[in-house]
Each structure stands twice: as C-alpha cells, then as structure tokens.
Short mmCIF file of C-alpha atoms and ligand atoms in Angstrom, two decimals:
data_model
loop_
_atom_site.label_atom_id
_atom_site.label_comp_id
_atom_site.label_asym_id
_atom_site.label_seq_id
_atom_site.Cartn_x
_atom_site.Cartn_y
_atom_site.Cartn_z
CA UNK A 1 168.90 -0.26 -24.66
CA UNK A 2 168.56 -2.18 -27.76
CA UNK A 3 170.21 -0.28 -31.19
CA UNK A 4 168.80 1.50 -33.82
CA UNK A 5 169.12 1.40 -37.57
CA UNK A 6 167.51 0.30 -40.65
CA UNK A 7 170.28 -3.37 -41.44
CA UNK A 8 168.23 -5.46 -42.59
CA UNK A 9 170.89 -8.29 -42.83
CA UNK A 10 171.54 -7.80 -39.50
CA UNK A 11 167.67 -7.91 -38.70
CA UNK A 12 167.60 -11.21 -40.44
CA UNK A 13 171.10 -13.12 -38.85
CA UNK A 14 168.84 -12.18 -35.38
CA UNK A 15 165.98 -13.81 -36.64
CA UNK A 16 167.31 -16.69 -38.25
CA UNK A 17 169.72 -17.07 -34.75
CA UNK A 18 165.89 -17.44 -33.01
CA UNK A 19 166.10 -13.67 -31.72
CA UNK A 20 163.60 -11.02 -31.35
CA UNK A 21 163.80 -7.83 -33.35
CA UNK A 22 161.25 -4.84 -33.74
CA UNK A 23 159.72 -4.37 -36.96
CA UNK A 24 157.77 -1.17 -38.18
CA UNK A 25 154.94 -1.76 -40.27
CA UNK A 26 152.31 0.78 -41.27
CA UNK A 27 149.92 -0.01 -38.45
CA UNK A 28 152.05 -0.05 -35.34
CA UNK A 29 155.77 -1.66 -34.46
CA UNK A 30 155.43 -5.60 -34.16
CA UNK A 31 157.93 -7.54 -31.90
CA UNK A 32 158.85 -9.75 -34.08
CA UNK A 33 160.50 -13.42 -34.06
CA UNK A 34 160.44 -16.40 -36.20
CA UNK A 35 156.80 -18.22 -36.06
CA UNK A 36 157.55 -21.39 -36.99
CA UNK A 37 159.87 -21.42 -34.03
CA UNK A 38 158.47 -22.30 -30.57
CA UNK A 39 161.09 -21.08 -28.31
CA UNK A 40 161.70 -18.05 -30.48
CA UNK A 41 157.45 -17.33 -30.02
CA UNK A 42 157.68 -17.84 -26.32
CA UNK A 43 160.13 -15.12 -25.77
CA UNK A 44 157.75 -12.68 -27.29
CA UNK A 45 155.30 -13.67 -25.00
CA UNK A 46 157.64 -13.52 -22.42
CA UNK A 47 158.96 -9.91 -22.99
CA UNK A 48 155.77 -8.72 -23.39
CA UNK A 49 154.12 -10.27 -20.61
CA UNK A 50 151.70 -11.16 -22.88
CA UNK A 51 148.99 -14.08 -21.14
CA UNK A 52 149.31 -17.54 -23.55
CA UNK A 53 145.93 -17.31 -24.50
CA UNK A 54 146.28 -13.91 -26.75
CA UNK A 55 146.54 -15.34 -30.18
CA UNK A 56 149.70 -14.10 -31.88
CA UNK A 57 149.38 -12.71 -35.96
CA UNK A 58 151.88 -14.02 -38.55
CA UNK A 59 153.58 -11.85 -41.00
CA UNK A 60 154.76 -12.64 -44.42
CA UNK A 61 155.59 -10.70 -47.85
CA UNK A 62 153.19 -13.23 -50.31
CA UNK A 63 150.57 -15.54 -51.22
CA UNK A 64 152.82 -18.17 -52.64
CA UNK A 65 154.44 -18.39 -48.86
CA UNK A 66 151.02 -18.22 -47.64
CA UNK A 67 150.03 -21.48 -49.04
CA UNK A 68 153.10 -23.05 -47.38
CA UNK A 69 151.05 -22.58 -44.13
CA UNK A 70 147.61 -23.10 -44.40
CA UNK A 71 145.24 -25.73 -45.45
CA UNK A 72 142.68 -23.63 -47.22
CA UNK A 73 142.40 -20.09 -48.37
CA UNK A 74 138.94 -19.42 -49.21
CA UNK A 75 138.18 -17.65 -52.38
CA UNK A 76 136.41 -14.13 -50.83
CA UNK A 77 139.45 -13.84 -49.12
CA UNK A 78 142.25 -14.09 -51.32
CA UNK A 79 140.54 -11.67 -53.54
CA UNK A 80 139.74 -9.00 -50.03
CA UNK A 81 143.44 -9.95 -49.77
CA UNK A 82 144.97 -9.63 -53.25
CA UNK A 83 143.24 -6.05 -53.22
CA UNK A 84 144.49 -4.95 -50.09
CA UNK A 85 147.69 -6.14 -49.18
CA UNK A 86 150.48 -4.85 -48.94
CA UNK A 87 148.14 -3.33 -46.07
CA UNK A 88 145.93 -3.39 -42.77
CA UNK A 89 144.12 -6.04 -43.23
CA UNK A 90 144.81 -9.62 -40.81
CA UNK A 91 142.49 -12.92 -41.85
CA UNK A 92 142.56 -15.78 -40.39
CA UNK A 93 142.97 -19.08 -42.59
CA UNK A 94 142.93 -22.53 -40.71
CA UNK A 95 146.51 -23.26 -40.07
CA UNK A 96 148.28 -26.55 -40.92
CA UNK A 97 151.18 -28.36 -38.82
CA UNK A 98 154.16 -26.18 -39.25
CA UNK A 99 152.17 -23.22 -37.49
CA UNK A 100 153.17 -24.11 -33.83
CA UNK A 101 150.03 -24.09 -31.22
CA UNK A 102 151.66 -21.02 -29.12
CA UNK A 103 151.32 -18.91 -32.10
CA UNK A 104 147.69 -19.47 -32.34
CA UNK A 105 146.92 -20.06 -28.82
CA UNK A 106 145.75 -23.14 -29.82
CA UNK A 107 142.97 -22.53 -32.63
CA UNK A 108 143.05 -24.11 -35.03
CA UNK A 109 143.31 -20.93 -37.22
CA UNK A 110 145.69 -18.62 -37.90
CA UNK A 111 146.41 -14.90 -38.12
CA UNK A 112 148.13 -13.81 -41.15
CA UNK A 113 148.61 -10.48 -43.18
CA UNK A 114 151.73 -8.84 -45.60
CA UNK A 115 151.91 -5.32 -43.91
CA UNK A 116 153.21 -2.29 -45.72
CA UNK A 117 156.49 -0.77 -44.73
CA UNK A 118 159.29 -0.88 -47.23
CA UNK A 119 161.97 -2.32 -44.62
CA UNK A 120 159.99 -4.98 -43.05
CA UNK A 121 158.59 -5.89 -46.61
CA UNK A 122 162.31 -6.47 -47.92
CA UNK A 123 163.10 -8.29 -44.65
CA UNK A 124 160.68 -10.48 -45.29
CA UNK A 125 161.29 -10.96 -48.77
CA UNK A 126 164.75 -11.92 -47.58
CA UNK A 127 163.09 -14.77 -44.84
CA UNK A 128 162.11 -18.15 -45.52
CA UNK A 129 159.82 -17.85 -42.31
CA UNK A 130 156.76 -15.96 -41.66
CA UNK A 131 157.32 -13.11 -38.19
CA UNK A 132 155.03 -13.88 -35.36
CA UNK A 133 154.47 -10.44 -34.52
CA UNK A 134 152.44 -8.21 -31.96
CA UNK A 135 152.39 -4.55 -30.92
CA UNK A 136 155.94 -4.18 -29.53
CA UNK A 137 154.67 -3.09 -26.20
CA UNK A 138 154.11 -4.47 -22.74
CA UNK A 139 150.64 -5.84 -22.68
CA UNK A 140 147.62 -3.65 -22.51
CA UNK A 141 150.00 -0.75 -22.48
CA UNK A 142 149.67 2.18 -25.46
CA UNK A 143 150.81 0.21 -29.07
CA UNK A 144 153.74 2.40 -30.38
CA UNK A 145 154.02 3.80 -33.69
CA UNK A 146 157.83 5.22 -33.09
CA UNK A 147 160.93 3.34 -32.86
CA UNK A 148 162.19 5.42 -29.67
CA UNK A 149 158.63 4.14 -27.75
CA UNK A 150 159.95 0.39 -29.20
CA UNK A 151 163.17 1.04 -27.29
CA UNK A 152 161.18 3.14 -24.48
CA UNK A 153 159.74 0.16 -22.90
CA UNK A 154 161.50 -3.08 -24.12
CA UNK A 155 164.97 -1.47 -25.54
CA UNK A 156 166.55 -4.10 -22.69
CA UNK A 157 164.75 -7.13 -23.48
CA UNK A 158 166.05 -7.13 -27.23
CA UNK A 159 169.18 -6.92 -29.49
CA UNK A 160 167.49 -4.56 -32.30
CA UNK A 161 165.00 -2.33 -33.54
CA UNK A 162 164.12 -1.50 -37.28
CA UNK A 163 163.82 1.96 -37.10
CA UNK A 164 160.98 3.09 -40.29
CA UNK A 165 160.15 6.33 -38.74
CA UNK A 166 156.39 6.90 -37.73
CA UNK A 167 153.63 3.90 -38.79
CA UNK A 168 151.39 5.99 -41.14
CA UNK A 169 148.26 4.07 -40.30
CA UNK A 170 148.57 4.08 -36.49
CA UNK A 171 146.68 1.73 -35.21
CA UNK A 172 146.47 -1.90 -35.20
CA UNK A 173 145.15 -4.12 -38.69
CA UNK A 174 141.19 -4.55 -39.04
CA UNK A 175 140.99 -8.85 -38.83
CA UNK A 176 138.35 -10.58 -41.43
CA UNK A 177 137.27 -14.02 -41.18
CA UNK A 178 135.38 -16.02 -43.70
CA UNK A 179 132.94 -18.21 -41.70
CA UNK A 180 129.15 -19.52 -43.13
CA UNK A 181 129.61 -17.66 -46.31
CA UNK A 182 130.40 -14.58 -45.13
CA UNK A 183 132.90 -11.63 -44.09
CA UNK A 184 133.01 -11.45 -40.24
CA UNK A 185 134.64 -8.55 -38.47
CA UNK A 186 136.56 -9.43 -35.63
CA UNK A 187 138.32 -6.23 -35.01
CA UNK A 188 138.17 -3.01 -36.69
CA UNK A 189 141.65 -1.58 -37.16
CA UNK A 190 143.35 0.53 -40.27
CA UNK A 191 140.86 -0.80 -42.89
CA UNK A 192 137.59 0.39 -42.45
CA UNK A 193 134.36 -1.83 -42.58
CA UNK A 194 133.35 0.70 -45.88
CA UNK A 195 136.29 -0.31 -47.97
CA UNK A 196 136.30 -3.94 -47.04
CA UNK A 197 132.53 -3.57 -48.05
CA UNK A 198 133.50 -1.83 -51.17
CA UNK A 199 136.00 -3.90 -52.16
CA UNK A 200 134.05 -7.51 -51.50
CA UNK A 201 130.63 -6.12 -52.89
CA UNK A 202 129.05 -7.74 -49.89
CA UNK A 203 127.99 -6.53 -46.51
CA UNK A 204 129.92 -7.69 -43.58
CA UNK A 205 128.81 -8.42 -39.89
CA UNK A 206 130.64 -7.25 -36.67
CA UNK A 207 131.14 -9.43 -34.15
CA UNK A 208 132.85 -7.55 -31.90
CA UNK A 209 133.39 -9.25 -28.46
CA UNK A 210 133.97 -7.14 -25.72
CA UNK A 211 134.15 -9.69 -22.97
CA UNK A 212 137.30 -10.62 -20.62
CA UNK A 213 137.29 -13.79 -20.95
CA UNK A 214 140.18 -15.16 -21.78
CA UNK A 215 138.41 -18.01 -23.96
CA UNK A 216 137.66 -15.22 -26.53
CA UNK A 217 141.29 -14.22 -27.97
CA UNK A 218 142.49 -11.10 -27.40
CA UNK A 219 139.35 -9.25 -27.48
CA UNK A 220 139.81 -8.02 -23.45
CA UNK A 221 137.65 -4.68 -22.03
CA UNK A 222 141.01 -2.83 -21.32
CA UNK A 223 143.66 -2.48 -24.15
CA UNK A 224 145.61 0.21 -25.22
CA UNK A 225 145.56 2.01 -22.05
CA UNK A 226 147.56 5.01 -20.47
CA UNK A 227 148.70 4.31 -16.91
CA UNK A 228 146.77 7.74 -15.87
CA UNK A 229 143.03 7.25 -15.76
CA UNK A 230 141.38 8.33 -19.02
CA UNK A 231 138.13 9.43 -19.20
CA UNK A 232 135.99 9.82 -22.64
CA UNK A 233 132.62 11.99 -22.92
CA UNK A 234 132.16 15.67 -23.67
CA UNK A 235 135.10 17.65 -22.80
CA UNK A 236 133.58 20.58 -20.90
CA UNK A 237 131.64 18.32 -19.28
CA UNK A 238 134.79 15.96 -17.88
CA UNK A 239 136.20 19.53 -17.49
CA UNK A 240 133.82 20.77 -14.98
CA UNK A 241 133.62 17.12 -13.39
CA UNK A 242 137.28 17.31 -12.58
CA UNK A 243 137.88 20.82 -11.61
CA UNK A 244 141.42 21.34 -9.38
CA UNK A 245 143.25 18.59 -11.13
CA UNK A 246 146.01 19.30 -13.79
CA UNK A 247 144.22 17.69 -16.65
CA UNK A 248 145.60 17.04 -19.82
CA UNK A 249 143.15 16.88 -23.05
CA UNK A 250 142.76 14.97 -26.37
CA UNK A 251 140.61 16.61 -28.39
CA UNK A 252 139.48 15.31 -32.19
CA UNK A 253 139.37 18.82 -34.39
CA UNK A 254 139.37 21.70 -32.34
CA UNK A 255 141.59 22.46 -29.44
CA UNK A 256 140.33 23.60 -26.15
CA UNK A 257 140.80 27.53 -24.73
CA UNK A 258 142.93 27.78 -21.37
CA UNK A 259 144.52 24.03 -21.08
CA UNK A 260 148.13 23.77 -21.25
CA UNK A 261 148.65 20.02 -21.62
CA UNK A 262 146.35 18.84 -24.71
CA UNK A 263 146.74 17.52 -28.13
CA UNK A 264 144.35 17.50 -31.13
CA UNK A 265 144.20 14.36 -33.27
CA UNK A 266 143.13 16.08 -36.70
CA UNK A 267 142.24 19.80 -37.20
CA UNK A 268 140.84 19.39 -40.29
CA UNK A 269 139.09 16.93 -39.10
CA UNK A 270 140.27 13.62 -41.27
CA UNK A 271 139.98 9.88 -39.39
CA UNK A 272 143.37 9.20 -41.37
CA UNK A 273 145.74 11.73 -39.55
CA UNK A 274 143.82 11.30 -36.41
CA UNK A 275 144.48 7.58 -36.16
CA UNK A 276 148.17 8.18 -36.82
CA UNK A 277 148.47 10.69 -34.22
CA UNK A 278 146.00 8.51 -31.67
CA UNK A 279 148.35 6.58 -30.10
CA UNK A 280 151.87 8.67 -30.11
CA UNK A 281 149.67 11.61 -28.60
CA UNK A 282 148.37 9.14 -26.09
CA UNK A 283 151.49 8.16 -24.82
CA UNK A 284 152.83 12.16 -24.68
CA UNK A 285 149.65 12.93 -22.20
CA UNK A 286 150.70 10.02 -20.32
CA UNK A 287 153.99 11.13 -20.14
CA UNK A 288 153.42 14.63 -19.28
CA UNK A 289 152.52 16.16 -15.86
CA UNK A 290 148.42 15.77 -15.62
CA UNK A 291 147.14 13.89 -13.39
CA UNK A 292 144.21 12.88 -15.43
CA UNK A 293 143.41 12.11 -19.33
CA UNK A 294 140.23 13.35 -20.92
CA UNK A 295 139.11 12.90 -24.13
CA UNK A 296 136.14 12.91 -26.54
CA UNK A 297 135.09 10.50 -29.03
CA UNK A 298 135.63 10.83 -32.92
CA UNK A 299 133.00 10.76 -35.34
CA UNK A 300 132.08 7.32 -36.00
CA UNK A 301 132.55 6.86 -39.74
CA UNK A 302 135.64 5.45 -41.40
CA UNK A 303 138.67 5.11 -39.26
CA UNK A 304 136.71 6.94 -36.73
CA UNK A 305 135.09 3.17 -35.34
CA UNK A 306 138.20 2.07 -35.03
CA UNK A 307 139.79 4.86 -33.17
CA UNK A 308 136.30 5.07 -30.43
CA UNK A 309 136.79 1.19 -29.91
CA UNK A 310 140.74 2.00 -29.06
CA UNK A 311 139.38 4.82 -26.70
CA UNK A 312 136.68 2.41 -25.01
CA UNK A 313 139.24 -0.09 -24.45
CA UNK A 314 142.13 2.51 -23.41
CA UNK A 315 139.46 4.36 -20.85
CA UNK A 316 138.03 1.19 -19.15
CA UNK A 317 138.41 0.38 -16.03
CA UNK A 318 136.69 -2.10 -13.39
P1 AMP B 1 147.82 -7.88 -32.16
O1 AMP B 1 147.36 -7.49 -30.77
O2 AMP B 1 147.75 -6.77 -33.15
O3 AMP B 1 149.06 -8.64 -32.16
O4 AMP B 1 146.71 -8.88 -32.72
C1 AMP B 1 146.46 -10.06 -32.07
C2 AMP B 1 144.99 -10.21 -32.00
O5 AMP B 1 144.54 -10.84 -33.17
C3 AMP B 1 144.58 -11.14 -30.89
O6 AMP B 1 144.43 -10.43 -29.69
C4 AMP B 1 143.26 -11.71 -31.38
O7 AMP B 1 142.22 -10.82 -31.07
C5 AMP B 1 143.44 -11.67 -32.89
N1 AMP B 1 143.76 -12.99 -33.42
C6 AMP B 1 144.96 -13.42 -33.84
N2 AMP B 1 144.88 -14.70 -34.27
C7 AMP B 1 143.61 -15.06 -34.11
C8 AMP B 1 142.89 -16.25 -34.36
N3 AMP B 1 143.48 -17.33 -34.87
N4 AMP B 1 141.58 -16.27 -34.08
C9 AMP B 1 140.95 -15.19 -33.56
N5 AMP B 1 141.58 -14.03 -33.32
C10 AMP B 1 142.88 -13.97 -33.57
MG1 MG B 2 148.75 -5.06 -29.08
#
C-alpha cells in the first residue's frame, strides 16, 4: 500500500526522481507525474491501464508557467481563465515542443488547468514542471474523491499519496476550447455551462461526443462505471422491473421507503453537494452487498448536466 500524509517535500523529491504520486485537487484525485517527462507519463498510463490514445491534462499553479508551454493563448480564454482558476475549468491551448506527444496523445493541443486544493497548489508552486495528471483510478472505473479509494485500487503501484481529505467539487473539470471564434464545450464537469456563459458574456456550444472511437479523445460511451450493472430511469419503475434482487439505490433528494442499501446525493436538493457525494456514494453501492445499482437522474440545470452525463456514461453498457 502506498503511504499517506500531506509532505509536500517529499511529494516533490518523488516527482522530481520521475515518480508517480497522488494529488487531491478539488475535482477528483489526479495520478500525478512530471509531464514534460516521457517515461515518467508512460507509467501513468501504465498503472492505470489507461489506452495511449486518452489524452492526458497538465497541471500547473500560473499563467506565467503557462506561457512556458504553449504557443498561443487566445485572449477569451485567458480572461474565462484568469476568472476561474484556481478552479474546474481545463482548456486546451496548442502545445509547443517541450509538451511530449504521449501527454497529448498526439494533438497538437494541450490540456491545461491550475486546480484548487491548497496542498497540490503549494506543490506546484514548489515545481518547475507542470503534473500530467488523470483521475487516480483504473480506467473507466469510479474517479475517487478520497485518498483511502487512491490507495484502494493503486496503493501498490505507487510510493505516495497526498492525502487533502474529500475533493469538494467531485467530479471531473468542465474542458473549453476556443476554436472559430468561439467557446466550445468539450466536457461538462465542475463548472457549469451558466457560469462559463456568465463569465465570457457569450453563448457557448456543446459538442459533446459520445462515440467510442478511439480517434475522438477520451470521450468513450462507458466511463465512470461501477462493476455492478447500474441502471438509471424512475426508481419505482427499475424497482418493480427488478423485483427479488437485493438492490441498492441512489436517489437525488428524497430517499426511498423499505430499501436498506441506498444513498441520497442532496436532500435539499443542491447540484453542488450532490456532485460531491456522486462518486464516493457510487463506489459505497458498489461495494456493498446488492446485486444491482439503480438510480435516477438529477435535474438538469447547473451541475446537474454534468452529474446525468457521469450517470449515462457510468450506466452504459453494450
Ligand atoms: P481526465 O479523464 O480528467 O484526466 O481528462 C482527460 C480528458 O480530457 C480526455 O479523456 C479528453 O477527453 C480530454 N482532453 C485532454 N486533452 C485533450 C486535448 N488535447 N484535446 C481534446 N481533449 C482533451
Ligand atoms: Mg478519469
């Protein structure tokens, strides 16, 4: 099992010796390594099982470093950015020779965001390299937001594991790109599409791929997913459907009379607290004894898109 603590001198001797360490950040925990390192990037691949052509995003603590890596940062997007970061909010800026193709699975842009958690933002203050850093998990499985699911699932694979207590987001960064004039939504995440449209005083367009193709990064049907089949609808209805099974419930406001094994996201109802709960209760109804997951969608305003598209992608199957 890998150790515990908050040393972030110790975090940074690993990553400066090419190492992997877990990071927390407000979204979820990133397995982090050195980006402009190619062997260090591999390994997270590797312990992740992660396939080569998932695009990995960097992490970094400012502008000013920023600029080191790029060869452009459009103007609508450094001021999105100024206003948001320290936060959830990934764009992608076209990358320039020290950014390694593995990190980017070859395109020719790249990923980048400052994320806000107090640890990882002084360990990267302390870094004169950007993280290359996805959901510390094994791919497709539930992101986790705790430092014990971290150590859980790869606590053999590596040395170390920030430990910043629960992510208070929850689930993964919305990504922005600036293509033809324009804010393009990639994926929705922790920043909704109503503040980035507040914020840039222009309307933004979705383009949500849901395909498997492995051509189009990252954006796979099933993601996020339990190892027990999930299914998402109306709950008495999935109820009744399934009758005889030991069935274990995630419900959005209101619990549900005479189940045993359920969990609700948000009683009083607020997208915020039930994204932050989303995955960690995932991962306990995986964990516990029901043979089947049921849940029902949230209401689709605010971090509520966000949350439906993780419960598409976590219910899918083919
Ligand atoms: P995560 O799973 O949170 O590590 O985020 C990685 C995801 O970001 C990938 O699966 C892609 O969907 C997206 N991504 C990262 N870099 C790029 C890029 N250069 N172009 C398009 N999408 C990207
Ligand atoms: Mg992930």
């Amino acid at each position: 099992m890998a150790i515990l603590g908050t040393d972030i001198a110790h975090a940074k001797q690993l990553l400066e010796q090419g190492q992997l360490v877990a990071i927390p950040t407000e979204t979820v925990y990133g397995l982090a390594g050195n980006a402009l390192n190619p062997d260090a990037v591999l390994s997270i691949f590797k312990a992740k099982e992660r396939p080569s052509f998932d695009p990995l995003i960097v992490h970094t603590d400012s502008i000013e470093k920023i600029e080191r890596w790029v060869t452009h940062f459009p103007k609508a997007l450094k001021a999105l950015s100024t206003a948001v970061w320290p936060g959830p909010l990934t764009i992608l800026l076209p990358r320039n020779e020290l950014i390694a193709d593995i990190v980017t699975s070859g395109l020719e842009t790249v990923g980048i965001r400052i994320p806000n958690h107090p640890l990882t933002l002084s360990l990267l203050q302390s870094l004169d390299f950007p993280l290359a850093a996805p959901s510390a998990n094994p791919f497709g499985y539930i992101s986790p937001t705790q430092a014990a699911h971290v150590n859980e699932q790869l606590g053999d694979l590596i040395p170390y594991i920030l430990d910043g207590g629960s992510c208070e987001v929850g689930i993964e960064s919305t990504i922005v790109a600036w293509e033809n004039n324009q804010l393009h939504v990639l994926r929705l995440g922790g920043l909704s599409v109503e503040v980035i449209e507040n914020l840039s005083h222009q309307k933004v367009t979705l383009h949500l791929n849901q395909s498997s193709n492995p051509h189009a990064p990252g954006m796979l049907k099933s993601h996020y997913a339990p190892r027990k089949p999930l299914y998402i609808g109306d709950i008495d209805q999935l109820l009744k459907q399934h009758t005889g099974k030991r069935i274990g419930v995630l419900s959005f406001q209101h619990a549900v009379p005479d189940i045993n094994i359920q969990r609700t996201l948000s009683t009083k109802g607020d997208p915020h607290e039930a994204s932050k709960n989303l995955f960690r209760f995932l991962r306990e109804l995986d964990q516990s004894d029901a043979e089947i997951l049921i849940s029902e969608f949230v209401p689709e305003f605010d971090l509520g898109r966000a949350i439906n598209d993780r419960l598409r992608r976590a219910a899918y199957s083919e």
